[in-house]
Coordinates of N, CA and C in Angstrom, one line a residue:
M1 N 0.9 -1.2 0.0 CA 0.0 0.0 0.0 C 0.9 1.2 0.0
A2 N 0.6 2.2 -0.9 CA 1.3 3.4 -1.0 C 0.4 4.6 -0.8
V3 N 1.0 5.7 -0.3 CA 0.3 7.0 -0.1 C 1.1 8.1 -0.8
Y4 N 0.4 8.9 -1.6 CA 1.1 10.0 -2.3 C 0.2 11.2 -2.1
H5 N 0.9 12.4 -1.9 CA 0.2 13.6 -1.6 C 0.9 14.7 -2.4
E6 N 0.1 15.6 -3.0 CA 0.6 16.8 -3.7 C -0.4 17.8 -3.7
S7 N 0.0 19.1 -3.8 CA -0.9 20.2 -3.9 C -0.5 21.1 -5.1
F8 N -1.5 21.8 -5.6 CA -1.2 22.8 -6.6 C -2.1 24.0 -6.4
K9 N -1.7 25.2 -7.0 CA -2.4 26.4 -6.8 C -3.2 26.8 -8.0
I10 N -4.3 27.5 -7.7 CA -5.1 28.1 -8.8 C -5.5 29.5 -8.4
Q11 N -5.9 30.3 -9.3 CA -6.3 31.7 -9.0 C -7.9 31.7 -9.2
S12 N -8.5 32.3 -8.2 CA -9.9 32.5 -8.2 C -10.2 34.0 -8.6
D13 N -11.5 34.3 -8.9 CA -11.8 35.6 -9.3 C -12.8 36.2 -8.2
R14 N -13.2 37.4 -8.5 CA -14.1 38.0 -7.5 C -15.6 37.7 -7.8
R15 N -15.9 36.5 -8.2 CA -17.2 36.0 -8.5 C -17.1 34.5 -8.4
P16 N -18.2 33.8 -8.3 CA -18.1 32.4 -8.3 C -17.3 31.9 -9.4
T17 N -16.2 31.1 -9.1 CA -15.2 30.7 -10.1 C -15.2 29.1 -10.1
F18 N -15.2 28.6 -11.3 CA -15.1 27.1 -11.4 C -13.9 26.8 -12.3
N19 N -12.9 26.2 -11.7 CA -11.7 25.8 -12.4 C -11.7 24.3 -12.7
D20 N -11.7 23.9 -14.0 CA -11.5 22.5 -14.3 C -10.1 22.1 -14.0
V21 N -9.9 21.3 -13.0 CA -8.6 20.9 -12.6 C -8.3 19.4 -12.9
T22 N -9.1 18.9 -13.8 CA -9.0 17.5 -14.2 C -7.6 17.1 -14.7
A23 N -7.0 17.9 -15.6 CA -5.7 17.7 -16.1 C -4.6 17.7 -15.0
E24 N -4.7 18.7 -14.1 CA -3.8 18.8 -13.0 C -3.8 17.6 -12.1
V25 N -5.1 17.1 -11.8 CA -5.3 15.9 -10.9 C -4.7 14.7 -11.6
E26 N -5.0 14.6 -12.9 CA -4.4 13.4 -13.7 C -2.9 13.4 -13.6
A27 N -2.3 14.6 -13.7 CA -0.8 14.7 -13.7 C -0.3 14.2 -12.3
V28 N -1.0 14.6 -11.2 CA -0.6 14.1 -9.9 C -0.7 12.6 -9.8
L29 N -1.8 12.0 -10.4 CA -2.0 10.6 -10.4 C -0.9 9.9 -11.1
K30 N -0.5 10.4 -12.2 CA 0.6 9.8 -13.0 C 1.9 9.8 -12.3
K31 N 2.2 10.9 -11.6 CA 3.4 11.0 -10.8 C 3.4 10.0 -9.6
S32 N 2.3 9.7 -9.1 CA 2.2 8.8 -7.9 C 2.5 7.4 -8.2
N33 N 2.4 7.0 -9.5 CA 2.7 5.6 -9.9 C 1.7 4.6 -9.3
I34 N 0.6 5.1 -8.7 CA -0.4 4.2 -8.1 C -1.4 3.8 -9.2
K35 N -1.7 2.6 -9.3 CA -2.5 2.1 -10.4 C -4.0 1.7 -10.0
N36 N -4.1 1.3 -8.7 CA -5.4 1.0 -8.2 C -5.6 1.5 -6.8
G37 N -6.7 2.2 -6.5 CA -6.9 2.7 -5.2 C -7.9 3.8 -5.2
I38 N -7.7 4.8 -4.3 CA -8.7 5.9 -4.1 C -7.9 7.2 -4.2
L39 N -8.4 8.1 -4.9 CA -7.9 9.5 -5.0 C -8.8 10.4 -4.4
L40 N -8.3 11.3 -3.5 CA -9.1 12.3 -2.8 C -8.6 13.7 -3.3
V41 N -9.6 14.5 -3.7 CA -9.3 15.9 -4.1 C -10.0 16.7 -3.0
F42 N -9.3 17.7 -2.4 CA -9.8 18.4 -1.2 C -9.5 19.8 -1.3
S43 N -10.4 20.7 -0.8 CA -10.1 22.1 -0.6 C -10.0 22.4 0.9
Q44 N -9.0 23.0 1.3 CA -8.8 23.4 2.7 C -9.5 24.8 2.9
H45 N -10.1 25.4 1.9 CA -10.7 26.7 2.0 C -12.2 26.5 2.3
T46 N -12.7 27.2 3.3 CA -14.1 27.0 3.8 C -15.1 27.7 3.0
T47 N -14.7 28.3 1.9 CA -15.7 28.9 1.0 C -15.6 28.3 -0.4
C48 N -15.0 27.1 -0.5 CA -14.7 26.4 -1.8 C -15.3 25.0 -1.7
S49 N -15.4 24.4 -2.9 CA -15.9 23.0 -3.0 C -15.1 22.3 -4.1
I50 N -15.1 21.0 -4.1 CA -14.7 20.2 -5.2 C -15.9 19.5 -5.8
L51 N -16.1 19.6 -7.1 CA -17.2 19.1 -7.7 C -16.8 18.1 -8.9
I52 N -17.6 17.1 -9.1 CA -17.5 16.3 -10.3 C -18.7 16.5 -11.2
Q53 N -18.5 17.0 -12.4 CA -19.6 17.3 -13.3 C -19.1 17.3 -14.7
E54 N -20.0 17.3 -15.7 CA -19.5 17.3 -17.1 C -19.3 18.8 -17.5
A55 N -18.4 18.9 -18.5 CA -18.1 20.3 -19.0 C -19.2 20.7 -19.9
S56 N -19.7 21.9 -19.8 CA -20.7 22.4 -20.7 C -20.0 22.9 -22.0
D57 N -20.6 22.7 -23.1 CA -20.0 23.2 -24.4 C -20.1 24.7 -24.5
D58 N -20.9 25.3 -23.8 CA -21.2 26.8 -23.9 C -20.8 27.5 -22.6
V59 N -20.4 28.7 -22.7 CA -20.0 29.6 -21.6 C -20.8 30.9 -21.6
N60 N -20.9 31.6 -20.5 CA -21.5 32.9 -20.4 C -20.4 33.9 -20.7
Y61 N -20.8 35.2 -20.6 CA -19.9 36.3 -20.9 C -18.6 36.3 -20.1
W62 N -18.6 35.8 -18.8 CA -17.5 35.7 -17.9 C -16.6 34.4 -18.2
G63 N -17.1 33.5 -19.1 CA -16.4 32.3 -19.3 C -16.8 31.2 -18.5
T64 N -17.9 31.3 -17.7 CA -18.3 30.3 -16.8 C -19.2 29.3 -17.7
D65 N -18.9 28.0 -17.5 CA -19.7 27.0 -18.2 C -21.2 27.2 -17.8
L66 N -22.1 27.0 -18.8 CA -23.5 27.3 -18.5 C -24.0 26.3 -17.4
L67 N -23.6 25.1 -17.4 CA -24.0 24.2 -16.3 C -23.6 24.7 -15.0
M68 N -22.4 25.2 -14.8 CA -22.0 25.8 -13.6 C -22.8 27.1 -13.2
Q69 N -23.1 27.9 -14.3 CA -23.9 29.1 -14.0 C -25.3 28.7 -13.5
D70 N -25.8 27.6 -14.1 CA -27.1 27.1 -13.6 C -27.0 26.7 -12.1
L71 N -25.9 26.1 -11.7 CA -25.7 25.8 -10.3 C -25.7 27.0 -9.5
V72 N -24.9 28.0 -9.9 CA -24.9 29.3 -9.2 C -26.3 29.9 -9.0
S73 N -27.1 29.8 -10.1 CA -28.5 30.4 -10.1 C -29.3 29.6 -9.1
V74 N -29.2 28.3 -9.0 CA -30.0 27.5 -8.0 C -29.5 27.8 -6.6
L75 N -28.2 27.9 -6.4 CA -27.7 28.2 -5.1 C -28.1 29.6 -4.6
E76 N -28.2 30.5 -5.6 CA -28.6 31.9 -5.3 C -30.0 31.9 -4.7
R77 N -30.9 31.0 -5.2 CA -32.3 31.0 -4.7 C -32.3 30.4 -3.2
I78 N -31.4 29.5 -3.0 CA -31.4 28.8 -1.6 C -30.6 29.7 -0.6
I79 N -29.4 30.2 -1.1 CA -28.6 31.0 -0.2 C -28.2 32.3 -1.0
P80 N -29.0 33.3 -0.8 CA -28.7 34.6 -1.5 C -27.3 35.1 -1.2
T81 N -26.7 35.8 -2.2 CA -25.4 36.4 -2.0 C -25.5 37.4 -0.9
C82 N -24.5 37.4 0.0 CA -24.4 38.3 1.1 C -24.0 39.7 0.6
R83 N -24.9 40.7 0.7 CA -24.7 42.0 0.1 C -24.6 43.1 1.2
T84 N -24.9 42.8 2.4 CA -24.9 43.8 3.4 C -24.7 43.2 4.8
E85 N -24.1 44.0 5.7 CA -23.9 43.6 7.1 C -25.3 43.3 7.7
G86 N -25.5 42.2 8.4 CA -26.7 41.9 9.1 C -27.7 41.1 8.3
Q87 N -27.3 40.8 7.0 CA -28.2 39.9 6.2 C -28.2 38.5 6.8
Y88 N -27.1 38.1 7.3 CA -26.9 36.8 8.0 C -26.4 37.1 9.4
L89 N -26.6 36.2 10.3 CA -26.0 36.4 11.6 C -24.5 36.5 11.6
H90 N -23.9 35.7 10.8 CA -22.4 35.8 10.6 C -22.1 36.8 9.5
P91 N -21.1 37.6 9.6 CA -20.2 37.7 10.7 C -20.6 38.6 11.8
G92 N -20.4 38.2 13.0 CA -20.7 39.0 14.2 C -19.5 40.0 14.5
P93 N -19.7 40.8 15.5 CA -18.7 41.8 15.8 C -17.4 41.2 16.2
K94 N -17.4 40.1 16.9 CA -16.1 39.5 17.3 C -15.3 39.0 16.1
H95 N -16.0 38.5 15.1 CA -15.4 38.0 13.9 C -14.8 39.2 13.1
I96 N -15.5 40.3 13.0 CA -15.0 41.5 12.3 C -13.8 42.0 13.0
D97 N -13.8 42.1 14.4 CA -12.6 42.5 15.1 C -11.4 41.6 14.9
A98 N -11.6 40.3 14.9 CA -10.5 39.4 14.7 C -10.0 39.6 13.3
A99 N -10.8 39.8 12.3 CA -10.4 40.0 10.9 C -9.6 41.3 10.8
A100 N -10.0 42.3 11.5 CA -9.3 43.6 11.5 C -7.9 43.4 12.1
R101 N -7.8 42.7 13.2 CA -6.5 42.4 13.8 C -5.5 41.7 12.8
R102 N -6.1 40.9 11.9 CA -5.3 40.2 10.9 C -5.0 41.1 9.7
G103 N -5.5 42.3 9.7 CA -5.3 43.3 8.6 C -6.2 43.1 7.5
E104 N -7.3 42.4 7.7 CA -8.3 42.2 6.6 C -9.3 43.3 6.6
H105 N -9.8 43.6 5.4 CA -10.8 44.7 5.2 C -12.1 44.1 5.7
P106 N -12.9 44.9 6.4 CA -14.2 44.4 7.0 C -15.1 43.8 6.0
S107 N -15.1 44.3 4.8 CA -16.0 43.7 3.7 C -15.7 42.3 3.3
W108 N -14.5 41.9 3.6 CA -14.0 40.5 3.2 C -14.8 39.5 4.1
S109 N -15.3 39.9 5.2 CA -16.1 39.0 6.0 C -17.5 38.8 5.6
L110 N -18.0 39.6 4.6 CA -19.3 39.5 4.1 C -19.4 38.4 3.0
N111 N -19.0 37.2 3.4 CA -19.0 36.0 2.5 C -19.7 34.8 3.1
T112 N -20.7 35.1 4.0 CA -21.4 34.0 4.6 C -22.0 33.0 3.6
D113 N -22.5 33.6 2.5 CA -23.2 32.8 1.5 C -22.2 31.8 0.9
A114 N -20.9 32.2 0.8 CA -19.9 31.3 0.2 C -19.6 30.1 1.2
H115 N -19.6 30.4 2.5 CA -19.4 29.4 3.5 C -20.5 28.4 3.5
L116 N -21.8 28.9 3.4 CA -22.9 28.0 3.4 C -23.0 27.2 2.1
R117 N -22.7 27.8 1.0 CA -22.7 27.0 -0.3 C -21.6 25.9 -0.2
S118 N -20.5 26.2 0.3 CA -19.4 25.2 0.5 C -19.8 24.0 1.3
V119 N -20.6 24.3 2.4 CA -21.1 23.2 3.3 C -22.0 22.3 2.5
I120 N -22.9 22.9 1.7 CA -23.9 22.1 1.0 C -23.2 21.3 -0.1
M121 N -22.3 21.9 -0.8 CA -21.6 21.2 -2.0 C -20.5 20.3 -1.6
G122 N -19.9 20.5 -0.4 CA -18.8 19.6 0.0 C -17.4 20.1 -0.4
R123 N -16.5 19.8 0.4 CA -15.1 20.3 0.1 C -14.2 19.2 -0.4
S124 N -14.7 18.0 -0.7 CA -13.8 17.0 -1.2 C -14.6 16.0 -2.1
Q125 N -13.9 15.3 -2.9 CA -14.5 14.2 -3.7 C -13.5 13.0 -3.7
S126 N -14.0 11.8 -3.6 CA -13.2 10.6 -3.7 C -13.5 10.0 -5.0
I127 N -12.4 9.6 -5.7 CA -12.5 9.0 -7.0 C -11.8 7.7 -7.1
P128 N -12.4 6.6 -7.5 CA -11.8 5.3 -7.7 C -10.7 5.4 -8.8
I129 N -9.6 4.7 -8.5 CA -8.5 4.6 -9.5 C -8.5 3.2 -10.0
V130 N -8.6 2.9 -11.2 CA -8.6 1.6 -11.8 C -7.6 1.6 -13.0
D131 N -6.6 0.7 -12.9 CA -5.6 0.6 -13.9 C -5.0 2.0 -14.3
G132 N -4.7 2.8 -13.2 CA -4.1 4.1 -13.4 C -4.9 5.2 -14.0
V133 N -6.2 5.0 -14.0 CA -7.1 6.0 -14.6 C -8.2 6.3 -13.6
M134 N -8.5 7.6 -13.5 CA -9.6 8.1 -12.6 C -11.0 7.6 -13.2
S135 N -11.8 7.0 -12.4 CA -13.1 6.5 -12.9 C -14.1 7.6 -12.7
L136 N -14.1 8.5 -13.7 CA -15.0 9.7 -13.7 C -16.2 9.5 -14.6
G137 N -16.3 8.4 -15.4 CA -17.3 8.3 -16.3 C -17.0 9.0 -17.6
E138 N -17.8 8.8 -18.6 CA -17.5 9.4 -20.0 C -17.3 10.9 -20.0
F139 N -18.1 11.6 -19.2 CA -18.1 13.1 -19.3 C -17.7 13.7 -18.0
G140 N -17.3 13.0 -17.0 CA -16.9 13.6 -15.7 C -15.6 14.4 -15.8
R141 N -15.7 15.5 -15.1 CA -14.5 16.4 -15.0 C -14.5 16.8 -13.5
V142 N -13.3 17.2 -13.0 CA -13.1 17.6 -11.6 C -13.0 19.1 -11.6
Y143 N -13.8 19.8 -10.8 CA -13.8 21.2 -10.7 C -13.5 21.7 -9.3
F144 N -12.7 22.8 -9.2 CA -12.5 23.5 -8.0 C -13.4 24.7 -8.1
A145 N -14.4 24.8 -7.2 CA -15.4 25.9 -7.1 C -15.0 26.8 -6.0
D146 N -14.9 28.1 -6.3 CA -14.7 29.1 -5.2 C -16.0 30.0 -5.3
F147 N -16.8 29.9 -4.2 CA -18.0 30.7 -4.1 C -17.8 32.1 -3.5
D148 N -16.6 32.4 -3.0 CA -16.4 33.7 -2.4 C -16.4 34.8 -3.5
Q149 N -17.2 35.9 -3.1 CA -17.4 37.0 -4.1 C -16.8 38.3 -3.6
V150 N -16.0 38.2 -2.5 CA -15.5 39.5 -1.9 C -14.1 39.9 -2.4
R151 N -13.4 38.9 -2.9 CA -12.0 39.2 -3.4 C -11.5 38.0 -4.2
A152 N -10.6 38.3 -5.2 CA -9.9 37.3 -5.9 C -8.7 36.9 -5.0
R153 N -8.3 35.6 -5.2 CA -7.1 35.2 -4.4 C -6.6 33.8 -4.9
E154 N -5.4 33.5 -4.5 CA -4.8 32.2 -4.8 C -5.4 31.2 -3.9
R155 N -5.7 30.0 -4.5 CA -6.2 28.9 -3.7 C -5.4 27.6 -3.9
I156 N -5.5 26.7 -2.9 CA -4.7 25.5 -3.0 C -5.6 24.3 -3.1
V157 N -5.3 23.4 -4.1 CA -6.0 22.2 -4.3 C -5.1 21.1 -3.8
R158 N -5.6 20.2 -2.9 CA -4.8 19.1 -2.3 C -5.3 17.8 -2.9
V159 N -4.4 16.9 -3.3 CA -4.7 15.6 -3.8 C -3.9 14.6 -3.0
Q160 N -4.7 13.6 -2.5 CA -4.0 12.5 -1.8 C -4.5 11.2 -2.4
I161 N -3.6 10.3 -2.7 CA -3.9 9.0 -3.4 C -3.4 7.9 -2.5
V162 N -4.3 6.9 -2.3 CA -3.9 5.7 -1.5 C -4.2 4.5 -2.4
G163 N -3.2 3.6 -2.5 CA -3.4 2.4 -3.3 C -2.1 1.7 -3.6
E164 N -2.2 0.9 -4.7 CA -1.1 0.1 -5.0 C -0.7 0.3 -6.5

């Protein structure tokens, strides 16, 4: 039994961002030399998710796959974008003070919607590895989703593979 771990970085935007990271995850799998086992893709960021979905052939003005934009539209109905202080209970005054002590702008804490969306969508995906290939199905792709809309930033995608 072998265990292999690697991380890579991606850049998010100041809107819901969906990065197709399938090629990067496949490259990690190839480096691992593991042929059969389980591959875990994980986001350590609490406003982000890992999704498995097919790629849409069409994109909107911002370059977002239409299927992912449909997901954003559905989530918007369930968890509206945080637009003002007090819309959600979080962030409270203690959280805002702690963020200020870290040098963060107060508006950066107005991302409760992103935290809740991440909880619903999940921060990891487990993928079976069979004969050195991820079992994603014919159309499956691995996406890193960042639901945070308060600022663009660099994000880390973690991959861990266990197998033989």
